[in-house]
PDB file of C-alpha atoms in Angstrom:
ATOM      1  CA  MET A   1      28.256 200.315 108.021  1.00  0.00           C
ATOM      2  CA  ASP A   2      27.786 201.802 104.544  1.00  0.00           C
ATOM      3  CA  VAL A   3      24.312 201.390 103.040  1.00  0.00           C
ATOM      4  CA  PRO A   4      22.921 202.737  99.733  1.00  0.00           C
ATOM      5  CA  THR A   5      20.654 205.706 100.436  1.00  0.00           C
ATOM      6  CA  SER A   6      17.674 204.086  98.729  1.00  0.00           C
ATOM      7  CA  LEU A   7      17.906 201.090 101.091  1.00  0.00           C
ATOM      8  CA  ALA A   8      18.333 203.061 104.309  1.00  0.00           C
ATOM      9  CA  GLN A   9      14.909 201.962 105.619  1.00  0.00           C
ATOM     10  CA  TYR A  10      15.551 198.335 104.671  1.00  0.00           C
ATOM     11  CA  ALA A  11      19.028 198.094 106.209  1.00  0.00           C
ATOM     12  CA  GLN A  12      19.635 196.468 109.574  1.00  0.00           C
ATOM     13  CA  ALA A  13      21.970 197.710 112.304  1.00  0.00           C
ATOM     14  CA  GLY A  14      25.367 196.056 112.154  1.00  0.00           C
ATOM     15  CA  HIS A  15      25.050 195.069 108.483  1.00  0.00           C
ATOM     16  CA  GLY A  16      26.204 197.001 105.436  1.00  0.00           C
ATOM     17  CA  ILE A  17      25.003 196.565 101.852  1.00  0.00           C
ATOM     18  CA  ALA A  18      27.347 196.892  98.876  1.00  0.00           C
ATOM     19  CA  PRO A  19      26.958 196.476  95.096  1.00  0.00           C
ATOM     20  CA  ALA A  20      28.609 193.205  94.096  1.00  0.00           C
ATOM     21  CA  GLU A  21      28.051 192.744  90.373  1.00  0.00           C
ATOM     22  CA  ARG A  22      31.650 191.492  90.189  1.00  0.00           C
ATOM     23  CA  LEU A  23      30.423 188.206  91.685  1.00  0.00           C
ATOM     24  CA  LEU A  24      28.662 187.369  88.417  1.00  0.00           C
ATOM     25  CA  ASP A  25      32.105 186.581  86.996  1.00  0.00           C
ATOM     26  CA  LEU A  26      32.782 183.780  89.489  1.00  0.00           C
ATOM     27  CA  PRO A  27      32.908 180.363  87.744  1.00  0.00           C
ATOM     28  CA  GLY A  28      30.294 178.887  90.077  1.00  0.00           C
ATOM     29  CA  PHE A  29      28.078 181.960  90.383  1.00  0.00           C
ATOM     30  CA  TRP A  30      24.988 180.753  88.560  1.00  0.00           C
ATOM     31  CA  PRO A  31      24.677 177.301  90.152  1.00  0.00           C
ATOM     32  CA  ALA A  32      25.208 178.941  93.556  1.00  0.00           C
ATOM     33  CA  TYR A  33      22.755 181.752  92.821  1.00  0.00           C
ATOM     34  CA  PHE A  34      20.005 179.435  91.613  1.00  0.00           C
ATOM     35  CA  GLY A  35      20.716 176.809  94.290  1.00  0.00           C
ATOM     36  CA  PRO A  36      18.316 178.118  96.990  1.00  0.00           C
ATOM     37  CA  THR A  37      15.435 177.915  94.489  1.00  0.00           C
ATOM     38  CA  TRP A  38      16.432 175.195  92.015  1.00  0.00           C
ATOM     39  CA  ASP A  39      18.963 173.066  93.878  1.00  0.00           C
ATOM     40  CA  GLY A  40      19.546 170.764  90.941  1.00  0.00           C
ATOM     41  CA  PHE A  41      21.756 173.386  89.317  1.00  0.00           C
ATOM     42  CA  ALA A  42      24.016 173.466  92.368  1.00  0.00           C
ATOM     43  CA  ASP A  43      24.128 169.668  92.474  1.00  0.00           C
ATOM     44  CA  GLU A  44      25.033 169.387  88.775  1.00  0.00           C
ATOM     45  CA  PRO A  45      26.980 172.543  87.938  1.00  0.00           C
ATOM     46  CA  GLU A  46      28.730 171.087  84.908  1.00  0.00           C
ATOM     47  CA  ALA A  47      26.056 172.522  82.596  1.00  0.00           C
ATOM     48  CA  PHE A  48      27.371 175.967  83.554  1.00  0.00           C
ATOM     49  CA  GLY A  49      30.990 174.941  83.023  1.00  0.00           C
ATOM     50  CA  ALA A  50      31.594 174.810  86.787  1.00  0.00           C
ATOM     51  CA  ASP A  51      32.529 172.116  89.270  1.00  0.00           C
ATOM     52  CA  PRO A  52      31.487 171.571  92.920  1.00  0.00           C
ATOM     53  CA  ALA A  53      34.528 173.476  94.206  1.00  0.00           C
ATOM     54  CA  ASP A  54      33.527 176.472  92.078  1.00  0.00           C
ATOM     55  CA  VAL A  55      30.003 176.347  93.516  1.00  0.00           C
ATOM     56  CA  ASP A  56      31.315 176.134  97.077  1.00  0.00           C
ATOM     57  CA  ALA A  57      33.541 179.159  96.539  1.00  0.00           C
ATOM     58  CA  ALA A  58      30.763 181.159  94.935  1.00  0.00           C
ATOM     59  CA  GLY A  59      28.307 180.135  97.634  1.00  0.00           C
ATOM     60  CA  GLU A  60      30.656 181.418 100.309  1.00  0.00           C
ATOM     61  CA  ALA A  61      30.975 184.762  98.485  1.00  0.00           C
ATOM     62  CA  LEU A  62      27.206 185.108  98.015  1.00  0.00           C
ATOM     63  CA  TYR A  63      25.838 183.720 101.269  1.00  0.00           C
ATOM     64  CA  GLY A  64      28.777 183.783 103.672  1.00  0.00           C
ATOM     65  CA  ALA A  65      29.149 187.568 103.682  1.00  0.00           C
ATOM     66  CA  THR A  66      27.229 188.329 106.875  1.00  0.00           C
ATOM     67  CA  GLU A  67      28.754 191.718 107.716  1.00  0.00           C
ATOM     68  CA  VAL A  68      28.338 193.434 104.328  1.00  0.00           C
ATOM     69  CA  TRP A  69      25.513 191.950 102.284  1.00  0.00           C
ATOM     70  CA  PRO A  70      26.195 191.547  98.528  1.00  0.00           C
ATOM     71  CA  ALA A  71      23.683 193.195  96.208  1.00  0.00           C
ATOM     72  CA  TYR A  72      23.094 193.458  92.461  1.00  0.00           C
ATOM     73  CA  ARG A  73      21.656 196.568  90.837  1.00  0.00           C
ATOM     74  CA  ILE A  74      19.232 196.379  87.919  1.00  0.00           C
ATOM     75  CA  PRO A  75      18.595 199.948  86.717  1.00  0.00           C
ATOM     76  CA  LEU A  76      15.250 200.818  85.146  1.00  0.00           C
ATOM     77  CA  PRO A  77      13.881 203.833  83.274  1.00  0.00           C
ATOM     78  CA  GLY A  78      12.487 206.767  85.200  1.00  0.00           C
ATOM     79  CA  GLY A  79      14.946 206.545  88.067  1.00  0.00           C
ATOM     80  CA  HIS A  80      13.707 203.221  89.402  1.00  0.00           C
ATOM     81  CA  LEU A  81      16.315 200.741  90.582  1.00  0.00           C
ATOM     82  CA  LEU A  82      15.709 197.090  91.308  1.00  0.00           C
ATOM     83  CA  TRP A  83      18.013 195.632  93.974  1.00  0.00           C
ATOM     84  CA  ILE A  84      18.702 191.960  94.617  1.00  0.00           C
ATOM     85  CA  VAL A  85      20.134 191.701  98.125  1.00  0.00           C
ATOM     86  CA  HIS A  86      21.516 188.591  99.809  1.00  0.00           C
ATOM     87  CA  ARG A  87      20.163 189.208 103.299  1.00  0.00           C
ATOM     88  CA  ASN A  88      22.776 187.125 105.095  1.00  0.00           C
ATOM     89  CA  PHE A  89      21.604 186.979 108.675  1.00  0.00           C
ATOM     90  CA  PRO A  90      23.450 183.966 110.145  1.00  0.00           C
ATOM     91  CA  ASP A  91      20.209 182.410 111.423  1.00  0.00           C
ATOM     92  CA  ASP A  92      17.696 183.856 108.936  1.00  0.00           C
ATOM     93  CA  PRO A  93      19.222 184.214 105.460  1.00  0.00           C
ATOM     94  CA  GLY A  94      17.324 185.041 102.313  1.00  0.00           C
ATOM     95  CA  THR A  95      17.466 186.939  99.036  1.00  0.00           C
ATOM     96  CA  ASP A  96      15.217 189.972  98.618  1.00  0.00           C
ATOM     97  CA  TYR A  97      14.055 191.574  95.365  1.00  0.00           C
ATOM     98  CA  LEU A  98      13.412 195.265  96.054  1.00  0.00           C
ATOM     99  CA  LEU A  99      12.223 198.188  93.936  1.00  0.00           C
ATOM    100  CA  THR A 100      13.414 201.685  94.854  1.00  0.00           C
ATOM    101  CA  HIS A 101      12.992 205.222  93.567  1.00  0.00           C
ATOM    102  CA  PRO A 102      14.461 208.517  94.844  1.00  0.00           C
ATOM    103  CA  ASP A 103      10.946 209.954  95.342  1.00  0.00           C
ATOM    104  CA  GLN A 104       9.742 207.033  97.467  1.00  0.00           C
ATOM    105  CA  ALA A 105      10.315 206.949 101.222  1.00  0.00           C
ATOM    106  CA  ARG A 106      11.302 203.314 101.211  1.00  0.00           C
ATOM    107  CA  GLU A 107      11.695 200.228  99.064  1.00  0.00           C
ATOM    108  CA  THR A 108       8.894 198.035  97.754  1.00  0.00           C
ATOM    109  CA  SER A 109       9.340 194.291  98.163  1.00  0.00           C
ATOM    110  CA  LEU A 110       8.711 192.263  95.005  1.00  0.00           C
ATOM    111  CA  ALA A 111       9.746 188.829  96.296  1.00  0.00           C
ATOM    112  CA  SER A 112      11.869 187.059  98.897  1.00  0.00           C
ATOM    113  CA  ILE A 113      13.543 183.675  98.572  1.00  0.00           C
ATOM    114  CA  GLU A 114      13.786 182.266 102.084  1.00  0.00           C
ATOM    115  CA  GLY A 115      12.071 179.865 104.455  1.00  0.00           C
ATOM    116  CA  HIS A 116       9.029 182.154 104.683  1.00  0.00           C
ATOM    117  CA  PHE A 117       9.078 183.052 101.012  1.00  0.00           C
ATOM    118  CA  THR A 118       6.986 185.766  99.394  1.00  0.00           C
ATOM    119  CA  GLY A 119       6.261 186.169  95.705  1.00  0.00           C
ATOM    120  CA  PRO A 120       6.132 186.103  92.820  1.00  0.00           C
ATOM    121  CA  GLY A 121       6.906 189.713  92.031  1.00  0.00           C
ATOM    122  CA  LEU A 122       7.167 189.568  88.240  1.00  0.00           C
ATOM    123  CA  SER A 123       4.864 188.468  85.455  1.00  0.00           C
ATOM    124  CA  TRP A 124       6.417 187.283  82.210  1.00  0.00           C
ATOM    125  CA  PRO A 125       5.740 190.629  80.416  1.00  0.00           C
ATOM    126  CA  ASP A 126       7.338 192.510  83.317  1.00  0.00           C
ATOM    127  CA  LEU A 127      10.335 190.176  83.338  1.00  0.00           C
ATOM    128  CA  VAL A 128      10.926 190.739  79.634  1.00  0.00           C
ATOM    129  CA  ALA A 129      10.387 194.493  80.000  1.00  0.00           C
ATOM    130  CA  VAL A 130      12.928 194.712  82.811  1.00  0.00           C
ATOM    131  CA  ALA A 131      15.476 192.602  80.939  1.00  0.00           C
ATOM    132  CA  ASP A 132      15.279 194.814  77.862  1.00  0.00           C
ATOM    133  CA  SER A 133      15.049 198.260  79.468  1.00  0.00           C
ATOM    134  CA  ALA A 134      18.468 199.094  80.907  1.00  0.00           C
ATOM    135  CA  PRO A 135      19.123 202.849  80.633  1.00  0.00           C
ATOM    136  CA  ALA A 136      22.302 203.717  78.766  1.00  0.00           C
ATOM    137  CA  ASP A 137      25.341 204.205  80.995  1.00  0.00           C
ATOM    138  CA  ALA A 138      23.468 203.313  84.203  1.00  0.00           C
ATOM    139  CA  GLU A 139      25.437 201.581  86.933  1.00  0.00           C
ATOM    140  CA  GLY A 140      24.638 197.939  87.564  1.00  0.00           C
ATOM    141  CA  VAL A 141      23.704 194.992  85.360  1.00  0.00           C
ATOM    142  CA  ARG A 142      22.780 196.144  81.854  1.00  0.00           C
ATOM    143  CA  ASP A 143      23.056 192.949  79.778  1.00  0.00           C
ATOM    144  CA  PRO A 144      19.491 191.781  78.938  1.00  0.00           C
ATOM    145  CA  GLY A 145      20.267 188.076  79.340  1.00  0.00           C
ATOM    146  CA  LEU A 146      21.933 188.537  82.721  1.00  0.00           C
ATOM    147  CA  ARG A 147      19.047 190.701  83.938  1.00  0.00           C
ATOM    148  CA  LEU A 148      16.532 188.069  82.878  1.00  0.00           C
ATOM    149  CA  LEU A 149      18.407 185.248  84.602  1.00  0.00           C
ATOM    150  CA  LEU A 150      18.954 187.207  87.816  1.00  0.00           C
ATOM    151  CA  LEU A 151      15.215 187.857  88.128  1.00  0.00           C
ATOM    152  CA  LEU A 152      13.975 184.343  87.381  1.00  0.00           C
ATOM    153  CA  PRO A 153      13.655 183.400  91.096  1.00  0.00           C
ATOM    154  CA  ALA A 154      11.169 186.288  91.537  1.00  0.00           C
ATOM    155  CA  PHE A 155       9.075 185.316  88.499  1.00  0.00           C
ATOM    156  CA  GLY A 156       5.813 183.432  88.209  1.00  0.00           C
ATOM    157  CA  ASP A 157       2.987 183.713  85.691  1.00  0.00           C
ATOM    158  CA  ALA A 158       0.250 181.189  84.854  1.00  0.00           C
ATOM    159  CA  GLU A 159      -0.075 182.728  81.400  1.00  0.00           C
ATOM    160  CA  THR A 160       3.594 182.530  80.474  1.00  0.00           C
ATOM    161  CA  PRO A 161       4.002 181.885  76.725  1.00  0.00           C
ATOM    162  CA  VAL A 162       5.993 178.693  77.182  1.00  0.00           C
ATOM    163  CA  GLU A 163       7.674 178.511  73.779  1.00  0.00           C
ATOM    164  CA  GLU A 164       8.725 182.163  73.928  1.00  0.00           C
ATOM    165  CA  ALA A 165       9.947 181.818  77.513  1.00  0.00           C
ATOM    166  CA  VAL A 166      11.983 178.686  76.862  1.00  0.00           C
ATOM    167  CA  GLU A 167      13.549 180.260  73.797  1.00  0.00           C
ATOM    168  CA  GLY A 168      14.437 183.469  75.643  1.00  0.00           C
ATOM    169  CA  ILE A 169      15.815 181.796  78.761  1.00  0.00           C
ATOM    170  CA  ALA A 170      17.734 179.242  76.687  1.00  0.00           C
ATOM    171  CA  ALA A 171      19.355 182.025  74.654  1.00  0.00           C
ATOM    172  CA  ALA A 172      20.501 183.707  77.864  1.00  0.00           C
ATOM    173  CA  LEU A 173      21.934 180.412  79.138  1.00  0.00           C
ATOM    174  CA  VAL A 174      23.797 179.775  75.887  1.00  0.00           C
ATOM    175  CA  ALA A 175      25.329 183.247  76.143  1.00  0.00           C
ATOM    176  CA  LEU A 176      26.770 182.144  79.501  1.00  0.00           C
ATOM    177  CA  GLY A 177      28.373 179.121  77.873  1.00  0.00           C
ATOM    178  CA  MET A 178      25.737 176.387  78.275  1.00  0.00           C
ATOM    179  CA  THR A 179      25.477 174.162  75.220  1.00  0.00           C
ATOM    180  CA  ALA A 180      22.634 174.716  72.788  1.00  0.00           C
ATOM    181  CA  GLU A 181      21.586 171.097  73.386  1.00  0.00           C
ATOM    182  CA  ALA A 182      21.336 171.450  77.188  1.00  0.00           C
ATOM    183  CA  ALA A 183      19.870 174.956  77.369  1.00  0.00           C
ATOM    184  CA  PRO A 184      16.215 174.274  76.376  1.00  0.00           C
ATOM    185  CA  GLU A 185      15.735 171.586  79.027  1.00  0.00           C
ATOM    186  CA  ALA A 186      17.349 173.798  81.645  1.00  0.00           C
ATOM    187  CA  ALA A 187      15.152 176.699  80.548  1.00  0.00           C
ATOM    188  CA  GLU A 188      12.004 174.605  81.000  1.00  0.00           C
ATOM    189  CA  GLY A 189      13.030 173.931  84.587  1.00  0.00           C
ATOM    190  CA  PHE A 190      12.797 177.627  85.430  1.00  0.00           C
ATOM    191  CA  LEU A 191       9.095 177.640  84.564  1.00  0.00           C
ATOM    192  CA  ASP A 192       8.390 175.251  87.451  1.00  0.00           C
ATOM    193  CA  HIS A 193       8.937 177.298  90.605  1.00  0.00           C
ATOM    194  CA  PRO A 194       9.167 175.165  93.758  1.00  0.00           C
ATOM    195  CA  PHE A 195       8.051 177.952  96.120  1.00  0.00           C
ATOM    196  CA  TRP A 196       4.731 179.041  94.604  1.00  0.00           C
ATOM    197  CA  GLU A 197       2.024 178.255  92.111  1.00  0.00           C
ATOM    198  CA  SER A 198       2.194 180.598  89.141  1.00  0.00           C
ATOM    199  CA  PRO A 199      -0.614 183.173  89.528  1.00  0.00           C
ATOM    200  CA  TYR A 200      -2.837 184.962  87.056  1.00  0.00           C
ATOM    201  CA  TRP A 201      -1.885 188.625  86.965  1.00  0.00           C
ATOM    202  CA  ALA A 202      -4.115 191.677  86.880  1.00  0.00           C
ATOM    203  CA  ALA A 203      -4.446 193.478  83.563  1.00  0.00           C
ATOM    204  CA  PRO A 204      -1.177 195.209  82.705  1.00  0.00           C
ATOM    205  CA  GLY A 205      -0.889 198.843  83.719  1.00  0.00           C
ATOM    206  CA  ASN A 206       1.829 201.431  83.612  1.00  0.00           C
ATOM    207  CA  SER A 207       4.115 199.317  85.776  1.00  0.00           C
ATOM    208  CA  PRO A 208       7.323 200.792  87.214  1.00  0.00           C
ATOM    209  CA  LEU A 209       8.959 197.566  86.102  1.00  0.00           C
ATOM    210  CA  SER A 210       8.525 198.731  82.529  1.00  0.00           C
ATOM    211  CA  GLY A 211       9.234 202.377  83.222  1.00  0.00           C
ATOM    212  CA  GLY A 212       5.909 203.639  84.568  1.00  0.00           C
ATOM    213  CA  ARG A 213       4.773 204.760  87.997  1.00  0.00           C
ATOM    214  CA  SER A 214       2.090 202.357  89.225  1.00  0.00           C
ATOM    215  CA  THR A 215       2.517 198.900  90.760  1.00  0.00           C
ATOM    216  CA  ARG A 216       0.472 195.805  90.126  1.00  0.00           C
ATOM    217  CA  GLY A 217       0.550 192.268  91.345  1.00  0.00           C
ATOM    218  CA  PRO A 218      -1.078 188.866  91.059  1.00  0.00           C
ATOM    219  CA  VAL A 219      -4.874 188.879  91.218  1.00  0.00           C
ATOM    220  CA  GLY A 220      -5.834 189.219  94.866  1.00  0.00           C
ATOM    221  CA  SER A 221      -2.473 190.557  96.074  1.00  0.00           C
ATOM    222  CA  ALA A 222      -0.045 193.409  95.562  1.00  0.00           C
ATOM    223  CA  ALA A 223       3.578 194.210  96.206  1.00  0.00           C
ATOM    224  CA  GLN A 224       3.992 195.862  99.588  1.00  0.00           C
ATOM    225  CA  PRO A 225       6.811 197.749 101.321  1.00  0.00           C
ATOM    226  CA  ILE A 226       8.850 195.505 103.597  1.00  0.00           C
ATOM    227  CA  GLU A 227       8.026 195.811 107.265  1.00  0.00           C
ATOM    228  CA  ARG A 228      10.528 194.570 109.832  1.00  0.00           C
TER     229      ARG A 228
END
């Protein structure tokens, strides 16, 4: 099975991993993508211009691919690459948010959306920094709004500037085709994460998520390499 070199230590025997940014163009992608975290979007996909059949088809493409796991690449400055991988074990599925770099022996886990969830992996400043820092001509997702939306399930911050966050998320949703009337209410829903309480983060440092080399995490915890 083919596996990206940077995820060689993360990969599991019998399962490949392949970039799948093309899936973002599926009509039901966003309700299906957000469904494991905010199931209301999957139940009422009309806000995204989709219908239940679109969501079913997208869900099969995202979560039914058990042999080759779909992944999305979010390139960062300094050679860092953030991967979102649908870890589609038939009996233990989840979505992992992983940070890699050519000089590091293995990936660092930022968050996992699954039954035994871990996170959050992103503060609001880091989320904004990642969304706005795509290197020119890098492979993967470069659009700031798409990057922001893809990383929302890994986000949590008790000090999120609510007005700024709602405005930014709503703008990204409108760019996808959501109406300007519906977008602010939908954006507010992303600030209430059902898997964890939003933490207070340590003082910002030179985070790799904004192009630096160090890592930081919520007060009392830190991102750690995945161990399997």
